[in-house]
């Protein structure tokens, strides 16, 4: 029996008026005026047999079942909550990964763009520096020539006489150097049949036996090469950084003209066209290509379309071994190797003159400088001869075997440095400083 917290007495009566259990002391003190007070044993009598009591276990079981249901629901809710939490965390991690990937791509793209920008800027600066160096060399050459002119001709009022003197200036080899142009992977001895100068001062050379062209820097060092499907017989500068190459395949009745360009310091093959004859020499002037086949000279447009045949000599092979064109395009020079002659033509193919000289045996390499100086290689005489462009005669023998020539096959005059570059049969080119 429960006890009264106030009087420590057993609770033994029930006050019907106040609806509370009381002890005997509480009744005496607080319920004296209550009309209905019942003794607890009397109230409890017969309670166990009531229907309410009998239904109590079922009600308790029902409540217990409901509690179990609520518990299971809460446990299930707890699992769902954890799964949701895990899914949210996974989503956050996936989003973070996706953001990181986007940032990585953005970083790589930005770095690549910056690298390209830096590379372009470095190339631009390098090109500018090379241009400055070239202009410096040109100015030095101009000053030297002016000094020579003032020593020879005091009358500067006669500009024509100055121009004529400069175009017919007699060049002589002052010194020479040999520069190796063979790479480790070259299978054969180098045979340099063509040389041309690019606007930036670099050289492109045609290595016949190794079927490739090579790019040389201003120090005549190989900095790039490009393999071709057949042997490059000759080449010439066209416009900008582009070079046209006569590619000769003796096993075929047709040859090709390949156009190469210099892009970011590398030679690239851009396009080509095919001819129905052999191509062993090529020259360019004012958008036209002059192609020698060995015994005829043809003209092609820059897009490869045929224009005309302007000269032919079928008396023997190599009557048109190499060709060159004057800066004004009015005069065409042809090297007849078989007859050891330099032939001068007009634009219609009419022979204007021929030059023969003991120092000009088996002429091969031929070039005309931008100022009109004409140079011819004598491969058998081991010489380079300068020819008068107006009177069509030998002006001087610029270089000989004693100066370092050995079977010269190609020649290029650098207007930027006034050097004469000669391609030999062998693994070297010879560079002459002229006076």
Tab-separated table of C-alpha atoms in Angstrom:
chain	number	residue	atom	x	y	z
A	1	UNK	CA	0.000	0.000	0.000
A	2	UNK	CA	1.256	3.460	-0.905
A	3	UNK	CA	1.976	5.897	1.913
A	4	UNK	CA	1.148	9.563	2.364
A	5	UNK	CA	4.168	11.721	1.625
A	6	UNK	CA	3.078	14.316	4.199
A	7	UNK	CA	2.205	12.055	7.186
A	8	UNK	CA	3.937	8.795	6.331
A	9	UNK	CA	0.632	6.914	6.749
A	10	UNK	CA	-0.916	4.316	4.519
A	11	UNK	CA	-3.439	5.630	1.964
A	12	UNK	CA	-6.603	3.908	3.044
A	13	UNK	CA	-9.541	6.174	2.122
A	14	UNK	CA	-10.804	7.855	-1.017
A	15	UNK	CA	-12.542	11.245	-0.998
A	16	UNK	CA	-15.250	11.175	-3.620
A	17	UNK	CA	-15.720	14.938	-3.437
A	18	UNK	CA	-12.036	15.686	-4.135
A	19	UNK	CA	-11.256	12.538	-6.091
A	20	UNK	CA	-8.066	11.745	-4.254
A	21	UNK	CA	-6.528	9.101	-1.996
A	22	UNK	CA	-5.827	10.090	1.594
A	23	UNK	CA	-4.502	8.772	4.845
A	24	UNK	CA	-6.483	8.919	8.098
A	25	UNK	CA	-4.674	12.042	9.261
A	26	UNK	CA	-5.438	13.857	5.970
A	27	UNK	CA	-9.114	12.948	6.376
A	28	UNK	CA	-9.197	14.362	9.888
A	29	UNK	CA	-7.468	17.536	8.876
A	30	UNK	CA	-8.658	18.257	5.360
A	31	UNK	CA	-11.808	16.307	4.612
A	32	UNK	CA	-13.968	16.826	7.710
A	33	UNK	CA	-16.629	18.552	5.705
A	34	UNK	CA	-16.583	16.153	2.712
A	35	UNK	CA	-19.828	14.269	2.305
A	36	UNK	CA	-18.479	11.147	0.642
A	37	UNK	CA	-15.410	9.397	1.894
A	38	UNK	CA	-14.917	5.694	1.135
A	39	UNK	CA	-12.642	3.160	2.648
A	40	UNK	CA	-10.227	1.792	-0.007
A	41	UNK	CA	-10.753	-1.922	0.769
A	42	UNK	CA	-14.443	-1.331	0.300
A	43	UNK	CA	-13.905	0.362	-3.023
A	44	UNK	CA	-11.564	-2.381	-4.235
A	45	UNK	CA	-13.938	-5.159	-3.390
A	46	UNK	CA	-15.085	-6.916	-6.644
A	47	UNK	CA	-12.791	-4.873	-8.902
A	48	UNK	CA	-10.858	-7.903	-10.224
A	49	UNK	CA	-14.075	-9.410	-11.560
A	50	UNK	CA	-15.077	-6.312	-13.487
A	51	UNK	CA	-15.035	-6.334	-17.303
A	52	UNK	CA	-12.712	-3.326	-17.335
A	53	UNK	CA	-10.081	-5.205	-15.359
A	54	UNK	CA	-10.512	-8.284	-17.495
A	55	UNK	CA	-9.960	-6.141	-20.656
A	56	UNK	CA	-6.867	-4.530	-19.175
A	57	UNK	CA	-4.313	-7.221	-20.324
A	58	UNK	CA	-5.572	-7.008	-23.905
A	59	UNK	CA	-5.393	-3.232	-23.794
A	60	UNK	CA	-1.875	-3.431	-22.389
A	61	UNK	CA	-0.897	-5.921	-25.114
A	62	UNK	CA	-2.390	-3.608	-27.722
A	63	UNK	CA	-0.461	-0.681	-26.320
A	64	UNK	CA	2.677	-2.791	-26.255
A	65	UNK	CA	2.174	-3.780	-29.887
A	66	UNK	CA	1.650	-0.164	-30.802
A	67	UNK	CA	4.798	0.786	-28.933
A	68	UNK	CA	6.700	-1.936	-30.839
A	69	UNK	CA	5.299	-0.550	-34.092
A	70	UNK	CA	6.403	2.957	-33.160
A	71	UNK	CA	9.807	1.649	-32.161
A	72	UNK	CA	10.217	-0.201	-35.482
A	73	UNK	CA	9.093	2.875	-37.353
A	74	UNK	CA	11.635	4.980	-35.515
A	75	UNK	CA	14.354	2.407	-36.180
A	76	UNK	CA	13.343	2.451	-39.855
A	77	UNK	CA	13.323	6.243	-39.809
A	78	UNK	CA	16.777	6.150	-38.269
A	79	UNK	CA	18.036	3.908	-41.108
A	80	UNK	CA	16.381	6.121	-43.733
A	81	UNK	CA	17.900	9.176	-42.100
A	82	UNK	CA	21.354	7.564	-42.193
A	83	UNK	CA	20.881	6.541	-45.829
A	84	UNK	CA	19.811	10.090	-46.680
A	85	UNK	CA	22.805	11.434	-44.833
A	86	UNK	CA	25.109	9.042	-46.680
A	87	UNK	CA	23.503	9.916	-50.037
A	88	UNK	CA	23.876	13.641	-49.335
A	89	UNK	CA	27.523	13.131	-48.382
A	90	UNK	CA	28.060	11.093	-51.577
A	91	UNK	CA	26.360	13.818	-53.623
A	92	UNK	CA	28.552	16.457	-52.002
A	93	UNK	CA	31.674	14.397	-52.727
A	94	UNK	CA	30.570	13.767	-56.342
A	95	UNK	CA	29.857	17.474	-56.794
A	96	UNK	CA	33.239	18.306	-55.298
A	97	UNK	CA	34.888	15.810	-57.671
A	98	UNK	CA	33.051	17.305	-60.655
A	99	UNK	CA	34.040	20.820	-59.572
A	100	UNK	CA	37.662	19.663	-59.179
A	101	UNK	CA	37.596	18.132	-62.669
A	102	UNK	CA	36.180	21.344	-64.102
A	103	UNK	CA	38.822	23.353	-62.265
A	104	UNK	CA	41.552	20.939	-63.476
A	105	UNK	CA	40.363	21.316	-67.066
A	106	UNK	CA	40.157	25.069	-66.677
A	107	UNK	CA	43.663	25.121	-65.188
A	108	UNK	CA	45.114	22.948	-67.978
A	109	UNK	CA	43.392	25.015	-70.664
A	110	UNK	CA	44.551	28.261	-69.083
A	111	UNK	CA	48.126	26.993	-68.669
A	112	UNK	CA	48.125	25.763	-72.280
A	113	UNK	CA	46.885	29.130	-73.509
A	114	UNK	CA	49.537	30.861	-71.426
A	115	UNK	CA	52.213	28.495	-72.781
A	116	UNK	CA	51.099	29.222	-76.352
A	117	UNK	CA	51.036	32.935	-75.602
A	118	UNK	CA	54.535	32.797	-74.095
A	119	UNK	CA	55.776	30.689	-77.028
A	120	UNK	CA	54.329	33.158	-79.536
A	121	UNK	CA	55.780	36.093	-77.627
A	122	UNK	CA	59.175	34.401	-77.372
A	123	UNK	CA	59.076	33.632	-81.101
A	124	UNK	CA	58.060	37.209	-81.854
A	125	UNK	CA	60.906	38.529	-79.707
A	126	UNK	CA	63.337	36.058	-81.292
A	127	UNK	CA	62.187	37.048	-84.783
A	128	UNK	CA	62.559	40.717	-83.877
A	129	UNK	CA	66.066	40.121	-82.559
A	130	UNK	CA	66.984	38.226	-85.728
A	131	UNK	CA	65.482	41.049	-87.793
A	132	UNK	CA	67.504	43.591	-85.843
A	133	UNK	CA	70.653	41.516	-86.383
A	134	UNK	CA	69.864	41.183	-90.078
A	135	UNK	CA	69.223	44.911	-90.440
A	136	UNK	CA	72.454	45.577	-88.583
A	137	UNK	CA	74.327	43.330	-91.025
A	138	UNK	CA	72.595	44.959	-93.978
A	139	UNK	CA	73.465	48.429	-92.719
A	140	UNK	CA	77.059	47.355	-92.150
A	141	UNK	CA	77.186	45.951	-95.677
A	142	UNK	CA	75.609	49.117	-97.060
A	143	UNK	CA	78.122	51.299	-95.241
A	144	UNK	CA	80.967	49.151	-96.553
A	145	UNK	CA	79.628	49.379	-100.091
A	146	UNK	CA	79.171	53.140	-99.779
A	147	UNK	CA	82.768	53.434	-98.641
A	148	UNK	CA	83.860	51.410	-101.662
A	149	UNK	CA	81.697	53.514	-103.976
A	150	UNK	CA	82.943	56.812	-102.587
A	151	UNK	CA	86.498	55.583	-103.114
A	152	UNK	CA	85.786	54.629	-106.726
A	153	UNK	CA	83.305	57.323	-107.709
A	154	UNK	CA	83.208	60.778	-106.115
A	155	UNK	CA	80.286	62.058	-108.190
A	156	UNK	CA	77.151	61.191	-106.170
A	157	UNK	CA	75.032	63.261	-108.471
A	158	UNK	CA	75.102	60.469	-111.041
A	159	UNK	CA	72.920	57.885	-109.304
A	160	UNK	CA	72.826	55.636	-112.372
A	161	UNK	CA	76.617	55.296	-112.348
A	162	UNK	CA	76.496	54.324	-108.683
A	163	UNK	CA	73.825	51.724	-109.364
A	164	UNK	CA	75.774	50.289	-112.297
A	165	UNK	CA	78.972	50.111	-110.286
A	166	UNK	CA	77.227	48.310	-107.412
A	167	UNK	CA	75.536	45.740	-109.644
A	168	UNK	CA	78.864	44.919	-111.314
A	169	UNK	CA	80.970	44.996	-108.171
A	170	UNK	CA	83.754	42.420	-108.450
A	171	UNK	CA	83.563	39.983	-105.548
A	172	UNK	CA	86.493	37.961	-104.283
A	173	UNK	CA	86.690	35.382	-101.518
A	174	UNK	CA	88.268	36.988	-98.454
A	175	UNK	CA	88.005	33.943	-96.167
A	176	UNK	CA	86.122	30.660	-96.048
A	177	UNK	CA	84.830	28.150	-93.552
A	178	UNK	CA	83.453	24.640	-93.863
A	179	UNK	CA	80.259	23.785	-92.011
A	180	UNK	CA	79.071	20.223	-91.503
A	181	UNK	CA	75.527	19.526	-92.698
A	182	UNK	CA	75.408	15.779	-92.101
A	183	UNK	CA	73.138	14.295	-89.442
A	184	UNK	CA	73.772	11.032	-87.643
A	185	UNK	CA	70.774	9.388	-89.336
A	186	UNK	CA	71.834	10.414	-92.857
A	187	UNK	CA	72.397	7.139	-94.681
A	188	UNK	CA	74.389	8.509	-97.615
A	189	UNK	CA	76.972	11.161	-98.337
A	190	UNK	CA	75.353	14.583	-98.435
A	191	UNK	CA	74.924	16.110	-101.882
A	192	UNK	CA	73.644	19.680	-101.565
A	193	UNK	CA	71.997	20.526	-104.898
A	194	UNK	CA	70.008	23.546	-103.729
A	195	UNK	CA	70.371	26.400	-101.228
A	196	UNK	CA	68.069	29.351	-100.557
A	197	UNK	CA	67.840	32.032	-97.885
A	198	UNK	CA	64.680	32.840	-95.903
A	199	UNK	CA	63.750	36.396	-94.842
A	200	UNK	CA	64.855	35.647	-91.261
A	201	UNK	CA	68.392	34.805	-92.452
A	202	UNK	CA	68.038	31.032	-92.052
A	203	UNK	CA	68.940	28.689	-94.918
A	204	UNK	CA	67.101	25.744	-96.453
A	205	UNK	CA	69.261	23.192	-98.278
A	206	UNK	CA	68.329	20.250	-100.515
A	207	UNK	CA	70.212	17.037	-99.665
A	208	UNK	CA	69.760	14.942	-102.807
A	209	UNK	CA	71.093	11.518	-101.807
A	210	UNK	CA	69.386	11.520	-98.391
A	211	UNK	CA	66.012	12.654	-99.860
A	212	UNK	CA	65.491	15.421	-97.347
A	213	UNK	CA	65.670	19.164	-96.893
A	214	UNK	CA	67.415	20.699	-93.902
A	215	UNK	CA	66.970	23.987	-92.078
A	216	UNK	CA	70.109	25.844	-90.973
A	217	UNK	CA	70.249	28.742	-88.526
A	218	UNK	CA	72.344	31.858	-89.074
A	219	UNK	CA	75.342	30.001	-87.644
A	220	UNK	CA	74.855	27.295	-90.350
A	221	UNK	CA	73.802	24.672	-87.798
A	222	UNK	CA	71.076	22.121	-88.597
A	223	UNK	CA	67.979	22.897	-86.531
A	224	UNK	CA	65.347	20.891	-88.429
A	225	UNK	CA	64.886	18.521	-91.356
A	226	UNK	CA	62.018	17.190	-93.452
A	227	UNK	CA	62.026	13.914	-95.360
A	228	UNK	CA	60.581	13.834	-98.881
A	229	UNK	CA	59.183	10.927	-100.940
A	230	UNK	CA	61.998	11.247	-103.497
A	231	UNK	CA	65.208	13.206	-104.019
A	232	UNK	CA	65.072	17.029	-103.798
A	233	UNK	CA	66.920	18.187	-106.902
A	234	UNK	CA	66.685	21.916	-106.326
A	235	UNK	CA	64.733	24.545	-104.376
A	236	UNK	CA	63.992	28.262	-104.233
A	237	UNK	CA	62.450	30.816	-101.908
A	238	UNK	CA	59.002	32.028	-103.021
A	239	UNK	CA	57.200	34.352	-100.597
A	240	UNK	CA	57.228	34.811	-96.837
A	241	UNK	CA	58.619	31.694	-95.190
A	242	UNK	CA	57.693	29.402	-98.087
A	243	UNK	CA	60.047	27.342	-100.230
A	244	UNK	CA	59.331	25.467	-103.475
A	245	UNK	CA	61.226	22.190	-103.948
A	246	UNK	CA	61.737	20.303	-107.220
A	247	UNK	CA	61.419	16.634	-106.207
A	248	UNK	CA	62.959	14.332	-108.789
A	249	UNK	CA	62.104	10.633	-109.104
A	250	UNK	CA	64.135	9.084	-111.951
A	251	UNK	CA	62.006	5.939	-111.798
A	252	UNK	CA	58.956	7.938	-112.914
A	253	UNK	CA	58.130	9.997	-115.994
A	254	UNK	CA	56.503	12.650	-113.812
A	255	UNK	CA	57.902	14.659	-110.914
A	256	UNK	CA	56.475	16.913	-108.224
A	257	UNK	CA	56.868	20.438	-106.927
A	258	UNK	CA	56.463	20.563	-103.136
A	259	UNK	CA	55.751	23.734	-101.181
A	260	UNK	CA	57.261	23.851	-97.697
A	261	UNK	CA	56.725	26.486	-95.049
A	262	UNK	CA	58.513	27.380	-91.843
A	263	UNK	CA	56.132	27.353	-88.854
A	264	UNK	CA	57.392	27.828	-85.291
A	265	UNK	CA	60.902	26.824	-86.323
A	266	UNK	CA	59.764	23.645	-88.109
A	267	UNK	CA	59.565	22.793	-91.808
A	268	UNK	CA	56.151	21.562	-92.927
A	269	UNK	CA	55.009	20.170	-96.276
A	270	UNK	CA	51.931	22.212	-97.198
A	271	UNK	CA	50.968	21.262	-100.762
A	272	UNK	CA	52.299	19.991	-104.073
A	273	UNK	CA	51.539	19.643	-107.764
A	274	UNK	CA	52.646	17.102	-110.366
A	275	UNK	CA	54.282	17.718	-113.732
A	276	UNK	CA	54.443	15.438	-116.785
A	277	UNK	CA	58.211	15.930	-117.055
A	278	UNK	CA	61.244	15.706	-114.798
A	279	UNK	CA	61.973	18.554	-112.366
A	280	UNK	CA	65.663	19.168	-111.702
A	281	UNK	CA	65.734	22.942	-111.154
A	282	UNK	CA	63.339	25.664	-110.039
A	283	UNK	CA	63.304	29.462	-109.694
A	284	UNK	CA	60.631	31.953	-108.651
A	285	UNK	CA	59.856	35.472	-109.764
A	286	UNK	CA	56.712	37.557	-109.283
A	287	UNK	CA	54.336	34.655	-108.682
A	288	UNK	CA	55.676	32.447	-111.478
A	289	UNK	CA	57.747	29.277	-111.179
A	290	UNK	CA	60.442	28.471	-113.720
A	291	UNK	CA	61.048	24.709	-113.810
A	292	UNK	CA	63.919	23.070	-115.693
A	293	UNK	CA	63.485	19.468	-116.861
A	294	UNK	CA	67.060	18.825	-117.996
A	295	UNK	CA	66.514	19.893	-121.598
A	296	UNK	CA	63.598	22.361	-121.437
A	297	UNK	CA	62.389	25.278	-119.330
A	298	UNK	CA	58.740	25.580	-118.338
A	299	UNK	CA	56.711	28.275	-116.592
A	300	UNK	CA	53.965	27.444	-114.068
A	301	UNK	CA	51.600	29.638	-112.130
A	302	UNK	CA	51.927	29.634	-108.381
A	303	UNK	CA	48.870	27.356	-108.060
A	304	UNK	CA	50.553	24.730	-110.261
A	305	UNK	CA	48.741	25.448	-113.524
A	306	UNK	CA	50.888	25.229	-116.659
A	307	UNK	CA	51.650	28.549	-118.385
A	308	UNK	CA	54.094	27.855	-121.221
A	309	UNK	CA	57.328	26.284	-122.378
A	310	UNK	CA	59.863	29.030	-123.100
A	311	UNK	CA	63.020	27.136	-124.057
A	312	UNK	CA	64.094	23.701	-125.244
A	313	UNK	CA	67.385	22.079	-126.245
A	314	UNK	CA	67.242	18.336	-126.873
A	315	UNK	CA	70.756	18.040	-128.288
A	316	UNK	CA	71.888	16.242	-125.143
A	317	UNK	CA	70.969	15.702	-121.503
A	318	UNK	CA	71.430	18.490	-118.963
A	319	UNK	CA	71.269	21.302	-121.483
A	320	UNK	CA	68.946	22.982	-118.942
A	321	UNK	CA	70.487	21.824	-115.673
A	322	UNK	CA	69.675	24.859	-113.531
A	323	UNK	CA	67.938	28.204	-113.948
A	324	UNK	CA	67.667	31.619	-112.300
A	325	UNK	CA	65.744	34.826	-112.989
A	326	UNK	CA	66.845	38.460	-112.691
A	327	UNK	CA	65.071	40.546	-110.025
A	328	UNK	CA	63.051	42.435	-112.668
A	329	UNK	CA	61.971	39.161	-114.326
A	330	UNK	CA	63.211	40.253	-117.743
A	331	UNK	CA	66.275	38.009	-117.963
A	332	UNK	CA	66.503	34.252	-117.451
A	333	UNK	CA	69.769	32.376	-116.937
A	334	UNK	CA	70.193	28.696	-117.839
A	335	UNK	CA	73.201	26.496	-117.026
A	336	UNK	CA	74.030	24.093	-119.882
A	337	UNK	CA	76.184	21.530	-118.095
A	338	UNK	CA	76.801	19.413	-121.173
A	339	UNK	CA	78.269	22.296	-123.234
A	340	UNK	CA	79.766	24.176	-120.237
A	341	UNK	CA	77.844	27.336	-121.098
A	342	UNK	CA	75.763	29.911	-119.259
A	343	UNK	CA	72.878	30.908	-121.531
A	344	UNK	CA	70.920	34.139	-121.143
A	345	UNK	CA	67.291	34.221	-122.361
A	346	UNK	CA	64.597	36.854	-122.596
A	347	UNK	CA	61.049	36.158	-121.408
A	348	UNK	CA	60.068	34.698	-124.788
A	349	UNK	CA	62.922	32.175	-124.705
A	350	UNK	CA	65.108	33.989	-127.218
A	351	UNK	CA	68.831	33.393	-126.585
A	352	UNK	CA	70.458	36.734	-125.816
A	353	UNK	CA	73.989	35.549	-125.145
A	354	UNK	CA	76.177	32.712	-123.940
A	355	UNK	CA	79.155	32.752	-121.608
A	356	UNK	CA	81.999	30.236	-121.901
A	357	UNK	CA	85.180	30.297	-119.856
A	358	UNK	CA	87.921	27.859	-118.822
A	359	UNK	CA	86.952	28.562	-115.194
A	360	UNK	CA	83.402	27.476	-115.920
A	361	UNK	CA	83.515	23.724	-116.592
A	362	UNK	CA	80.261	21.759	-116.159
A	363	UNK	CA	78.188	24.640	-114.694
A	364	UNK	CA	75.670	23.410	-112.135
A	365	UNK	CA	74.660	25.755	-109.301
A	366	UNK	CA	73.335	29.147	-110.375
A	367	UNK	CA	71.924	32.116	-108.477
A	368	UNK	CA	71.043	35.781	-108.986
A	369	UNK	CA	71.163	37.995	-105.916
A	370	UNK	CA	68.408	40.550	-105.173
A	371	UNK	CA	70.856	43.212	-106.381
A	372	UNK	CA	71.361	41.387	-109.689
A	373	UNK	CA	74.742	39.731	-109.093
A	374	UNK	CA	75.031	36.495	-111.081
A	375	UNK	CA	77.040	33.569	-109.685
A	376	UNK	CA	77.643	30.189	-111.347
A	377	UNK	CA	79.335	27.032	-110.017
A	378	UNK	CA	81.747	25.090	-112.211
A	379	UNK	CA	81.530	21.578	-110.742
A	380	UNK	CA	84.436	20.155	-112.789
A	381	UNK	CA	86.601	23.280	-112.563
A	382	UNK	CA	85.895	23.603	-108.793
A	383	UNK	CA	85.079	27.297	-109.124
A	384	UNK	CA	82.422	29.911	-108.543
A	385	UNK	CA	82.305	32.524	-111.299
A	386	UNK	CA	80.649	35.953	-111.236
A	387	UNK	CA	79.082	36.963	-114.563
A	388	UNK	CA	78.389	40.460	-115.853
A	389	UNK	CA	74.626	40.730	-116.072
A	390	UNK	CA	74.747	43.414	-118.768
A	391	UNK	CA	77.709	42.584	-120.981
A	392	UNK	CA	77.204	38.846	-120.443
A	393	UNK	CA	80.803	37.924	-119.726
A	394	UNK	CA	82.826	36.638	-116.798
A	395	UNK	CA	83.594	39.361	-114.304
A	396	UNK	CA	85.741	37.358	-111.923
A	397	UNK	CA	86.433	33.950	-110.491
A	398	UNK	CA	85.177	34.447	-106.958
A	399	UNK	CA	86.476	31.187	-105.432
A	400	UNK	CA	88.577	28.207	-106.473
A	401	UNK	CA	89.557	24.771	-105.216
A	402	UNK	CA	92.350	26.403	-103.227
A	403	UNK	CA	89.669	28.353	-101.358
A	404	UNK	CA	87.955	25.157	-100.241
A	405	UNK	CA	85.713	24.150	-103.149
A	406	UNK	CA	85.199	20.496	-104.038
A	407	UNK	CA	82.756	19.638	-106.824
A	408	UNK	CA	80.424	22.601	-106.058
A	409	UNK	CA	76.806	21.869	-106.996
A	410	UNK	CA	74.800	24.814	-105.661
A	411	UNK	CA	75.340	28.438	-104.684
A	412	UNK	CA	73.453	31.126	-102.759
A	413	UNK	CA	74.415	34.761	-102.203
A	414	UNK	CA	73.224	36.179	-98.893
A	415	UNK	CA	72.183	39.786	-99.364
A	416	UNK	CA	72.007	40.106	-95.578
A	417	UNK	CA	75.586	39.104	-94.807
A	418	UNK	CA	77.245	39.344	-98.277
A	419	UNK	CA	78.398	35.758	-97.727
A	420	UNK	CA	78.471	33.256	-100.551
A	421	UNK	CA	77.248	29.796	-99.513
A	422	UNK	CA	78.278	26.884	-101.735
A	423	UNK	CA	76.918	23.336	-101.554
A	424	UNK	CA	79.448	20.633	-102.387
A	425	UNK	CA	79.337	16.940	-103.066
A	426	UNK	CA	80.172	15.920	-99.517
A	427	UNK	CA	79.034	16.449	-95.954
A	428	UNK	CA	79.902	20.158	-95.779
A	429	UNK	CA	78.911	23.497	-97.207
A	430	UNK	CA	81.524	26.192	-97.772
A	431	UNK	CA	80.803	29.730	-96.606
A	432	UNK	CA	82.816	32.524	-98.188
A	433	UNK	CA	83.165	35.992	-96.769
A	434	UNK	CA	83.497	38.262	-99.787
A	435	UNK	CA	85.234	41.554	-100.409
